[in-house]
PDB file of C-alpha atoms and ligand atoms in Angstrom:
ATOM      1  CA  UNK A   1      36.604-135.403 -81.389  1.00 85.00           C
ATOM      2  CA  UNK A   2      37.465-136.338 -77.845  1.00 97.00           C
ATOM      3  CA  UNK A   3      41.073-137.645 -77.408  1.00 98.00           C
ATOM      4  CA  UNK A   4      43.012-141.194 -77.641  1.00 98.00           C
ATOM      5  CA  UNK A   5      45.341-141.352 -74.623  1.00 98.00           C
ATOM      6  CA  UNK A   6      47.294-143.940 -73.077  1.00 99.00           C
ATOM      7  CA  UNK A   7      48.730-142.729 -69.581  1.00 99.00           C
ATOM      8  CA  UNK A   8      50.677-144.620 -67.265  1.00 99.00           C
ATOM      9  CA  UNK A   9      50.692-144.593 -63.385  1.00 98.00           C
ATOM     10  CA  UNK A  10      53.538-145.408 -62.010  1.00 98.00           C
ATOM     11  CA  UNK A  11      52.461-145.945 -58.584  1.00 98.00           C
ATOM     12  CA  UNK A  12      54.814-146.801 -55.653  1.00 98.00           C
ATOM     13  CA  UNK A  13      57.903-147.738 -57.834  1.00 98.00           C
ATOM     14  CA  UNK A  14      61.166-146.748 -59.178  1.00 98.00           C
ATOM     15  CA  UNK A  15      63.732-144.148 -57.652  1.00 98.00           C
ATOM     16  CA  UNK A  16      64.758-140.968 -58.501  1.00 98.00           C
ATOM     17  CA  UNK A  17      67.281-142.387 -60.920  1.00 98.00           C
ATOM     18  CA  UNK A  18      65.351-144.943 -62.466  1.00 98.00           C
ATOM     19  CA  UNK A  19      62.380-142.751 -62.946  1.00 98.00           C
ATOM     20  CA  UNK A  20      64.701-140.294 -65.169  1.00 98.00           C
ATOM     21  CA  UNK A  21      66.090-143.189 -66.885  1.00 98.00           C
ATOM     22  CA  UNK A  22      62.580-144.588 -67.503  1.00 99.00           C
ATOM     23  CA  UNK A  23      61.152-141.003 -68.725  1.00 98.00           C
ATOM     24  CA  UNK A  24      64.203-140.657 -70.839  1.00 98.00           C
ATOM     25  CA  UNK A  25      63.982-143.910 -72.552  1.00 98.00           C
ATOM     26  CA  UNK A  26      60.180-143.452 -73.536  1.00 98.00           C
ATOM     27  CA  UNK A  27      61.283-140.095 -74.797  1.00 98.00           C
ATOM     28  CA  UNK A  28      63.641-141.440 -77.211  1.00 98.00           C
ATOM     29  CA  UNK A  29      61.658-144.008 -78.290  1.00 98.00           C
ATOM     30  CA  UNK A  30      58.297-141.524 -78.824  1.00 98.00           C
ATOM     31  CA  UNK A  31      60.810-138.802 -80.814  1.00 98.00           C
ATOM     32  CA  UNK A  32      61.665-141.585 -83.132  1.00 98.00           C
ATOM     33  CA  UNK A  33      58.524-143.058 -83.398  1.00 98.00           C
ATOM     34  CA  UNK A  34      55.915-140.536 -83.235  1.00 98.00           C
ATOM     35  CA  UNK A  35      52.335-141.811 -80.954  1.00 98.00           C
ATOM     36  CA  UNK A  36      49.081-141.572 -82.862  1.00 98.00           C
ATOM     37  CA  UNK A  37      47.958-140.997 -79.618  1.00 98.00           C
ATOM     38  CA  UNK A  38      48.446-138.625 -76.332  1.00 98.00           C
ATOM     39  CA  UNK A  39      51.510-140.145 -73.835  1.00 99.00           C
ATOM     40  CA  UNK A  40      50.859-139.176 -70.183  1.00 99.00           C
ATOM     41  CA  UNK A  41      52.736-140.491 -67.560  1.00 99.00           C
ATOM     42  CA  UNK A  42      51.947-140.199 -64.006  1.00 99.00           C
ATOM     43  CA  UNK A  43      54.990-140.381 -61.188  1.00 99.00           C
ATOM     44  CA  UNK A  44      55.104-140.181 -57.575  1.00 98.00           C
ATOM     45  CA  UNK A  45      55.778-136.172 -56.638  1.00 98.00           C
ATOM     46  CA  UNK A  46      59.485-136.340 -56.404  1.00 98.00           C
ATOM     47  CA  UNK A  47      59.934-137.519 -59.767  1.00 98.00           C
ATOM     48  CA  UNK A  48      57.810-134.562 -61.385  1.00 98.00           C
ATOM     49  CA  UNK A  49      60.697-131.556 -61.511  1.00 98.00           C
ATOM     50  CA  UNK A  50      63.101-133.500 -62.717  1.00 98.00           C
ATOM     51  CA  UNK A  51      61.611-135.959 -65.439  1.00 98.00           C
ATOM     52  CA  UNK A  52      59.665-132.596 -66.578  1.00 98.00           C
ATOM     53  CA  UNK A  53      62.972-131.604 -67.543  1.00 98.00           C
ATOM     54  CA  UNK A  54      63.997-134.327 -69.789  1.00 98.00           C
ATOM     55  CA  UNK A  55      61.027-135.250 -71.714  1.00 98.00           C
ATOM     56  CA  UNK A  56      59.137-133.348 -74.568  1.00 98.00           C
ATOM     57  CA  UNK A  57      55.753-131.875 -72.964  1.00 98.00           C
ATOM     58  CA  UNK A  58      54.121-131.503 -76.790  1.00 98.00           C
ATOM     59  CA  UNK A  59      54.755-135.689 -76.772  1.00 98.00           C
ATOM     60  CA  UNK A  60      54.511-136.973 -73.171  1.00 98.00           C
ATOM     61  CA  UNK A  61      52.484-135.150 -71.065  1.00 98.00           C
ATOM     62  CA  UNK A  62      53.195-135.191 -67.061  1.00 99.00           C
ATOM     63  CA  UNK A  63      51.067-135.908 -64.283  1.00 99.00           C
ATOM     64  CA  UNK A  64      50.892-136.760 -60.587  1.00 99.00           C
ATOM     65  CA  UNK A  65      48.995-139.785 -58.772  1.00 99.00           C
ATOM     66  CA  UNK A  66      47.363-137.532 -56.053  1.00 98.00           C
ATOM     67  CA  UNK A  67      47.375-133.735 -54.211  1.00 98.00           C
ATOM     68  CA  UNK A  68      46.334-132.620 -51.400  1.00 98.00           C
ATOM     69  CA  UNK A  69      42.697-131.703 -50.644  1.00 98.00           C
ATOM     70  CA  UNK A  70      43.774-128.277 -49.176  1.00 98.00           C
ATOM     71  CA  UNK A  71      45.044-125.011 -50.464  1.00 98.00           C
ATOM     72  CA  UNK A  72      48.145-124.718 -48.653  1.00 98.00           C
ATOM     73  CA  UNK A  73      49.635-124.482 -45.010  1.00 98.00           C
ATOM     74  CA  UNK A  74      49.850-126.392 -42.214  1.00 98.00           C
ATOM     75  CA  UNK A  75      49.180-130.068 -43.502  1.00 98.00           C
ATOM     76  CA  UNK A  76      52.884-131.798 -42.776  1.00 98.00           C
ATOM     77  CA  UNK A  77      53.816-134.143 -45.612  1.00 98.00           C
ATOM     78  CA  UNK A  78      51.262-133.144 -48.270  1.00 98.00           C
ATOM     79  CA  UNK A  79      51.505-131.855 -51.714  1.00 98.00           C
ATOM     80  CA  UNK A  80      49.009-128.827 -53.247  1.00 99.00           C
ATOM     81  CA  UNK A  81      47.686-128.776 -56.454  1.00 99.00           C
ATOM     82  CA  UNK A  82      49.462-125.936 -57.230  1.00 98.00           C
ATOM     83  CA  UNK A  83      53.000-127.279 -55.968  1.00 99.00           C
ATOM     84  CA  UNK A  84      52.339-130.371 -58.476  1.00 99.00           C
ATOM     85  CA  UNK A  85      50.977-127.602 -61.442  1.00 98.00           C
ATOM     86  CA  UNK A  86      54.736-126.121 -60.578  1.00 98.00           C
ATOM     87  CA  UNK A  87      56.511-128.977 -61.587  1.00 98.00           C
ATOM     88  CA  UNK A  88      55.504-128.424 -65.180  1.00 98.00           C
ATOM     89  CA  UNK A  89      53.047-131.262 -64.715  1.00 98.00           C
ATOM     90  CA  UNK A  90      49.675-130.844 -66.612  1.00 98.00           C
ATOM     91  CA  UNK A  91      47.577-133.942 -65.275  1.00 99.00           C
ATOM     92  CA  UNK A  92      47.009-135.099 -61.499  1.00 99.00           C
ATOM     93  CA  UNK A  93      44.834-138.985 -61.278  1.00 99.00           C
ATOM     94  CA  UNK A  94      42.610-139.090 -58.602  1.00 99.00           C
ATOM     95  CA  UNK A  95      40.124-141.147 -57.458  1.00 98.00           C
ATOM     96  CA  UNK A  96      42.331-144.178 -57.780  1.00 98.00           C
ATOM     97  CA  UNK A  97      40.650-147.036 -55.915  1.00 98.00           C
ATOM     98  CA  UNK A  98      44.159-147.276 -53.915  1.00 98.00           C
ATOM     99  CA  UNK A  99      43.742-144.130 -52.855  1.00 98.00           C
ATOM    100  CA  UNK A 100      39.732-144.528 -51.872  1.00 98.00           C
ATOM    101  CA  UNK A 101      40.670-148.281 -50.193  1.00 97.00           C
ATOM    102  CA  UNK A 102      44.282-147.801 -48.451  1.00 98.00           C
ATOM    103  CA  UNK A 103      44.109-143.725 -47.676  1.00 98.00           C
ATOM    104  CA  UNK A 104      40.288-143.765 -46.786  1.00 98.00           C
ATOM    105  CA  UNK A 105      39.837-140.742 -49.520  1.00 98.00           C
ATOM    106  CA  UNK A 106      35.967-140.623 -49.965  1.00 98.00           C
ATOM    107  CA  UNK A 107      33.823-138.787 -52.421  1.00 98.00           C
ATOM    108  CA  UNK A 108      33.607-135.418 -50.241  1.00 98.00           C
ATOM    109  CA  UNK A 109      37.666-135.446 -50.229  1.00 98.00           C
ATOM    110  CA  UNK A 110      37.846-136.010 -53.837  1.00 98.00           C
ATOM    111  CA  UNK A 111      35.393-133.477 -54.509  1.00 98.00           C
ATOM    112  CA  UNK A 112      37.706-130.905 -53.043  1.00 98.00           C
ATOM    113  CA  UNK A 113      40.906-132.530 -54.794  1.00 99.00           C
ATOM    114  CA  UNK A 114      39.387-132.037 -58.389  1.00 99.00           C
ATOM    115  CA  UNK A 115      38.227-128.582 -57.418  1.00 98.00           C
ATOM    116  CA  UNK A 116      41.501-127.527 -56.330  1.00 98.00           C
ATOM    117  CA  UNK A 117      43.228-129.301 -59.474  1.00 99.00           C
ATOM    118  CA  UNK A 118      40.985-127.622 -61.817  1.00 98.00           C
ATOM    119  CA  UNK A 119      41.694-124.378 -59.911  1.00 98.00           C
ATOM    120  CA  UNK A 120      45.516-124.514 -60.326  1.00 98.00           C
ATOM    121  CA  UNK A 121      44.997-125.476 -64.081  1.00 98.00           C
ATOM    122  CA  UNK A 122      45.314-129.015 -64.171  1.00 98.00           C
ATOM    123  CA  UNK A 123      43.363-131.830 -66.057  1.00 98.00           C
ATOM    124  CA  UNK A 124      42.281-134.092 -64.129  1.00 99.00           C
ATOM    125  CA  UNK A 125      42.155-138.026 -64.368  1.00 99.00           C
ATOM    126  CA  UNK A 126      39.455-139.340 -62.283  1.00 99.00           C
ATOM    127  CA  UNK A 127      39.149-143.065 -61.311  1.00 98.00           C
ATOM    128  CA  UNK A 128      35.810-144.949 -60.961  1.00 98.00           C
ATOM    129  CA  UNK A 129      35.746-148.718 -61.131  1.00 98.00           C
ATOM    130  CA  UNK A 130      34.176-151.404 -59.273  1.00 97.00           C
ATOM    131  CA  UNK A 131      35.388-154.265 -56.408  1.00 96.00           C
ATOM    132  CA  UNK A 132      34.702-157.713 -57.018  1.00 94.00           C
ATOM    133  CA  UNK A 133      31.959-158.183 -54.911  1.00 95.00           C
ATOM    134  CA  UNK A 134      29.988-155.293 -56.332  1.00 96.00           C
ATOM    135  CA  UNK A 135      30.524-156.878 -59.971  1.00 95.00           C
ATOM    136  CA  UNK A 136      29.225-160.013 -58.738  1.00 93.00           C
ATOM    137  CA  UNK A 137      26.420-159.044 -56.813  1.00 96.00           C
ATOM    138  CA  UNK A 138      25.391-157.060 -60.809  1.00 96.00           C
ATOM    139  CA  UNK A 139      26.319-153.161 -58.914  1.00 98.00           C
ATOM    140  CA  UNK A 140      28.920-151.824 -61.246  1.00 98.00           C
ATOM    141  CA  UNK A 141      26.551-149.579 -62.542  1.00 98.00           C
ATOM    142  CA  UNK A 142      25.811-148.113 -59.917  1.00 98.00           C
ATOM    143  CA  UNK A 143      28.583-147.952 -58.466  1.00 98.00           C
ATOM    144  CA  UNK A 144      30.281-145.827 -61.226  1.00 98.00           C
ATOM    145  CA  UNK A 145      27.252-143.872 -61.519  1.00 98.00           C
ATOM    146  CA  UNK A 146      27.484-142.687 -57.796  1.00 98.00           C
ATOM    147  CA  UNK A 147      31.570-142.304 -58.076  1.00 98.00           C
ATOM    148  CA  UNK A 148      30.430-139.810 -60.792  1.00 98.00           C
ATOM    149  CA  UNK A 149      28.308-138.116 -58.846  1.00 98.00           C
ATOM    150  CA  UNK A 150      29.996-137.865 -55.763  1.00 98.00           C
ATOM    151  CA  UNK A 151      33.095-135.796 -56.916  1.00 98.00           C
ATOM    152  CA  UNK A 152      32.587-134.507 -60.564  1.00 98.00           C
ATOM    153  CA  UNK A 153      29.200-134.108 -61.612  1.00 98.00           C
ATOM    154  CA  UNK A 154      28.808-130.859 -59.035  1.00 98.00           C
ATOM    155  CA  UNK A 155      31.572-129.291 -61.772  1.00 98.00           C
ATOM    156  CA  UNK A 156      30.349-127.023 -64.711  1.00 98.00           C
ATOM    157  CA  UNK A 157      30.276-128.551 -68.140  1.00 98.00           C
ATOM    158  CA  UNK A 158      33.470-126.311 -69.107  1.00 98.00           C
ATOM    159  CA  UNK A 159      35.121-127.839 -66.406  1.00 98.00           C
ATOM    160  CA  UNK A 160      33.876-131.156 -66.567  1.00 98.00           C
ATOM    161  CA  UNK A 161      35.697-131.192 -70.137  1.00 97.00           C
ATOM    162  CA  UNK A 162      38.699-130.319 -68.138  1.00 98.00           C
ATOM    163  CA  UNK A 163      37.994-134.228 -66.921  1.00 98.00           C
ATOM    164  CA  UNK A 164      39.408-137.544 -68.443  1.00 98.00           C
ATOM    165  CA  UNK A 165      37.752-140.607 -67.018  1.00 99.00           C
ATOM    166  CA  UNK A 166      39.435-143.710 -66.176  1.00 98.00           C
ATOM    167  CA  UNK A 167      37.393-147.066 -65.753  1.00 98.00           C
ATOM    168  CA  UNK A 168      39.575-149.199 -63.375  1.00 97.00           C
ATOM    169  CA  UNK A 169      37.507-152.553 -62.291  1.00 97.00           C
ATOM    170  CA  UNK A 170      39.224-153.201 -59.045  1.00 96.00           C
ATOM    171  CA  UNK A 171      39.090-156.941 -59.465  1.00 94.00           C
ATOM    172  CA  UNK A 172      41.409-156.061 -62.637  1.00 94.00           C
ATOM    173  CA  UNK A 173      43.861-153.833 -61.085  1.00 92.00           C
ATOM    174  CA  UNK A 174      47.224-156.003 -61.085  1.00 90.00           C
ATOM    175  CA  UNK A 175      45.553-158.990 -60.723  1.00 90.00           C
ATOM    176  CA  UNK A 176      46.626-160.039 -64.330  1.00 87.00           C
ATOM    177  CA  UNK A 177      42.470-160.078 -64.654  1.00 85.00           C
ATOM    178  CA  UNK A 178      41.222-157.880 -67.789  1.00 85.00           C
ATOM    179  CA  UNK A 179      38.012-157.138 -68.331  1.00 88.00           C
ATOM    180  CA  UNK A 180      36.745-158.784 -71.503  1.00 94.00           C
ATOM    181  CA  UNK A 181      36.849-156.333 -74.376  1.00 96.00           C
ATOM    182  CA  UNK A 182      33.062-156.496 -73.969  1.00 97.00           C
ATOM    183  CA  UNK A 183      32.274-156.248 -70.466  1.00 96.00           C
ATOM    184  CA  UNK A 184      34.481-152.945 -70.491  1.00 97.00           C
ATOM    185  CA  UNK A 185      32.812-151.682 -73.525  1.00 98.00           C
ATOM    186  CA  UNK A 186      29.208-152.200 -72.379  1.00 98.00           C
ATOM    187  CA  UNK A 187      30.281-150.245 -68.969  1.00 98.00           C
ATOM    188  CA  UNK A 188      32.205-147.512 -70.878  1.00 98.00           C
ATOM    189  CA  UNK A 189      29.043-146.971 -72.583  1.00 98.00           C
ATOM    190  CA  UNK A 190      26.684-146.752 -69.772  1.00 98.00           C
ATOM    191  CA  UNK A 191      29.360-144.089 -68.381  1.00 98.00           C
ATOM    192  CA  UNK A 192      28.945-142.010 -71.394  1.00 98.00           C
ATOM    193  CA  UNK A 193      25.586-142.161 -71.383  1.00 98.00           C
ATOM    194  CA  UNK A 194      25.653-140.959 -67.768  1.00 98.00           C
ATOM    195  CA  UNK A 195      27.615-138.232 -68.583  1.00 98.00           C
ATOM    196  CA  UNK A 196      25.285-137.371 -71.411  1.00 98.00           C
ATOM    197  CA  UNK A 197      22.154-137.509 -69.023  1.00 98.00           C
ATOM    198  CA  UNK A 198      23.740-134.827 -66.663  1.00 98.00           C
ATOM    199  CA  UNK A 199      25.884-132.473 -69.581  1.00 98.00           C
ATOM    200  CA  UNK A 200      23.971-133.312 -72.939  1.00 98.00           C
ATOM    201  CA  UNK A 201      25.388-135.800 -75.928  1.00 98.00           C
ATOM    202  CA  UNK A 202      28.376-133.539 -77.182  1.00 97.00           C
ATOM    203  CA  UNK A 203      30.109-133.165 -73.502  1.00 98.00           C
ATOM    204  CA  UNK A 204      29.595-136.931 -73.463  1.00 98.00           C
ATOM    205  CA  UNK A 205      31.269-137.637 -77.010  1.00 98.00           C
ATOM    206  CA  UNK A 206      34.113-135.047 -76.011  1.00 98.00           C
ATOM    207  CA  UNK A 207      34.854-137.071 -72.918  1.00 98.00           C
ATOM    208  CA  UNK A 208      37.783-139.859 -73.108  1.00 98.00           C
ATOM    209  CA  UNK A 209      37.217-142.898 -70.907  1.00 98.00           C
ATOM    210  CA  UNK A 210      40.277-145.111 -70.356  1.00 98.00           C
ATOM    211  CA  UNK A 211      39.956-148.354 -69.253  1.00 98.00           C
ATOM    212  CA  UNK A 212      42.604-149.832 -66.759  1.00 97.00           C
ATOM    213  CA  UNK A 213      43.414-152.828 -64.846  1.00 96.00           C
ATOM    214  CA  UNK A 214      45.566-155.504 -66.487  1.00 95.00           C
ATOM    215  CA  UNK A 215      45.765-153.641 -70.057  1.00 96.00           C
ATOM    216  CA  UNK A 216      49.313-154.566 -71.366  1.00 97.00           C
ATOM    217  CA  UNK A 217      50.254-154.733 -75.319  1.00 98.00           C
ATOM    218  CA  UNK A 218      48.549-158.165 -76.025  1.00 97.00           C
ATOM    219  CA  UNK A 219      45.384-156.962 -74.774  1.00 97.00           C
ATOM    220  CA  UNK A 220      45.278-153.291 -75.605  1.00 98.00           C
ATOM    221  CA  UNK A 221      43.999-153.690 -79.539  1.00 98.00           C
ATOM    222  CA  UNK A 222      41.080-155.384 -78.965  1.00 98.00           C
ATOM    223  CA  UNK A 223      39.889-152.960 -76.348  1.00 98.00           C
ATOM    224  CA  UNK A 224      40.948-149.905 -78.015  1.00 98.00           C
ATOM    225  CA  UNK A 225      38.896-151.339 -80.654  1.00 98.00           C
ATOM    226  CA  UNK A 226      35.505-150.678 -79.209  1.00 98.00           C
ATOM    227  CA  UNK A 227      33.811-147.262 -79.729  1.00 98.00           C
ATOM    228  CA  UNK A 228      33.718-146.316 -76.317  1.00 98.00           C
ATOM    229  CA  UNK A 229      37.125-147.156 -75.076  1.00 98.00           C
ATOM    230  CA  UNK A 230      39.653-144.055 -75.664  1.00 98.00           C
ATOM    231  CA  UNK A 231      42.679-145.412 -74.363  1.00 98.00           C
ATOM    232  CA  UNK A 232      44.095-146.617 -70.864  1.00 98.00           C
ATOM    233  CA  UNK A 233      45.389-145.918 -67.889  1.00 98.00           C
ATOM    234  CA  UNK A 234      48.308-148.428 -67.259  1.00 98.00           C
ATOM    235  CA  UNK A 235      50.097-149.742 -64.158  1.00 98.00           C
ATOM    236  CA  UNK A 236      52.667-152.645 -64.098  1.00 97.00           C
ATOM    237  CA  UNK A 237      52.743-152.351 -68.067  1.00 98.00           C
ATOM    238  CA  UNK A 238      53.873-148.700 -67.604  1.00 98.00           C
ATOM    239  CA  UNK A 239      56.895-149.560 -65.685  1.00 98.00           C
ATOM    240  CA  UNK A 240      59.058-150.825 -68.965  1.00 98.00           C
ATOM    241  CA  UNK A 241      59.786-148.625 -72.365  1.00 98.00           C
ATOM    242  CA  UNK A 242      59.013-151.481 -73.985  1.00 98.00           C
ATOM    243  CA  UNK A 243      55.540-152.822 -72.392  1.00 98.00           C
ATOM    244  CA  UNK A 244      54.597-148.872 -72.306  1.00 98.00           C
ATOM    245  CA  UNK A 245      55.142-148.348 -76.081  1.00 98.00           C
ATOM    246  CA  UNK A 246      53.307-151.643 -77.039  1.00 98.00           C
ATOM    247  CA  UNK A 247      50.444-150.428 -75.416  1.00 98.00           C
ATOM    248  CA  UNK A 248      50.626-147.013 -77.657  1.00 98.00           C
ATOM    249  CA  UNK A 249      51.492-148.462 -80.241  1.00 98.00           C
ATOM    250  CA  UNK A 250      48.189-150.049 -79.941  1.00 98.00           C
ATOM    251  CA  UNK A 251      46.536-146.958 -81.669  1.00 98.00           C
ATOM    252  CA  UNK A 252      48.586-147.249 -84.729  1.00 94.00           C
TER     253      UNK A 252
HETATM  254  P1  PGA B 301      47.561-152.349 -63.598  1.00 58.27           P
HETATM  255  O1  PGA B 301      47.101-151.025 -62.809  1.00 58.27           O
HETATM  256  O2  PGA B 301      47.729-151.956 -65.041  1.00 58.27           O
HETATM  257  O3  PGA B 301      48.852-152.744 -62.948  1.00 58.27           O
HETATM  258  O4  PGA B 301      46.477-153.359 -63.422  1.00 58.27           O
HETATM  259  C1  PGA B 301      46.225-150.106 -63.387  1.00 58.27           C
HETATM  260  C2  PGA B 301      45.961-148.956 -62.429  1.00 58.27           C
HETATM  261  O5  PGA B 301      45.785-149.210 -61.223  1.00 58.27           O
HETATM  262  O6  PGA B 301      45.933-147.768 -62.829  1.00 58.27           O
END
């Protein structure tokens, strides 16, 4: 049975010390309220050590929101796979449409990201999602479809289960714009089907596909309802203990 996660993404927000107090807060509340689901959260790189330290990694799992598409060396500013991996972090997102749009990361660049992520023993969560334009002009499906393609359908299916996928409609993305529980739903299940065309039915079933943009507690039930919606990957909702838990507690 493939897994119910919620993760969040912090982005471009909180400090050092708000980050620990954030991570600490969600660790309390989780240890006295046990998820029926798996907690990830994602924070920028110099948040990993340190909230690694103070939360448990058999409740909350850790991730980053990016690494570097090279090994190691002489690439000033950037962060390896396997620095993040040494953080005690277990997940890295990539493929986040903020990444494709504002850093220019294309397919080719995220192909090497996951490889190297995979390499160094992290799970990866990979982004696909569609702009506004391409949703009106009826594209989404392809658009996914070739996102797929591009940087994670070259993998092997043993790695490809190394893969959580995240469905992020750009026109959603902190826009206060959900999907409707059914337009996600009918894409989440043309993605598994994808998946099952290229690595067979039971790959496809094993593989969680979150949905994000917009998903906050009010919202969350009703698409964690539908069959082919595991969970989400959460932005501005991920930035209070409070908004966060909701969200979980969406799987109770
Ligand atoms: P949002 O962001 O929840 O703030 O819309 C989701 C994401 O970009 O991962």
């Amino acid at each position: 049975m493939r897994k119910k996660i919620v993760a969040g993404n912090w982005k471009m927000n909180k400090n050092l010390q708000e980050g620990i107090a954030l991570a600490t807060e969600l660790n309390e509340a989780l240890a006295a309220d046990k998820p029926n689901c798996d907690v990830v959260i994602c924070t920028p790189f110099i948040h990993l050590a340190k909230v690694s330290e103070v939360i448990d990694h058999s409740v909350i799992g850790l991730g980053a929101e990016n690494c570097a598409d090279k090994e190691k060396g002489a690439y000033t500013g950037e962060v390896s796979a396997e620095m993040v991996k040494s953080t005690g972090a277990e997940y890295v997102i990539l493929g986040h449409s903020e990444r494709r749009e504002y850093y220019k990361e294309t397919p080719e660049i995220l192909k090497e990201k996951v490889l190297l992520a995979l390499a160094n023993g992290l799970k990866v969560i990979f982004c696909i999602g569609e702009s506004l334009a391409e949703r009106e002009a009826n594209k989404q499906n392809e658009v996914v479809k070739a996102e797929l393609e591009g940087s994670v359908f070259n993998l092997s299916a043993e790695d490809f289960g190394k893969i959580v996928i995240a469905y992020e409609p750009i026109w959603a993305i902190g826009t206060g714009k959900t999907a409707t529980s059914e337009q996600a739903e009918e894409i989440h299940s043309y993605i598994r089907s994808v998946i099952a065309d290229k690595y067979g039915k039971e790959v496809a079933e094993n593989t969680s596909i979150l949905y994000g943009g917009s998903c906050k507690a009010s919202n969350a039930p009703e698409l964690f309802a539908k069959p082919d919606i595991d969970g989400g990957l959460i932005g501005g909702a991920s930035l209070k203990c409070a908004d966060f838990k909701g969200i979980i507690d969406a799987w109770k």
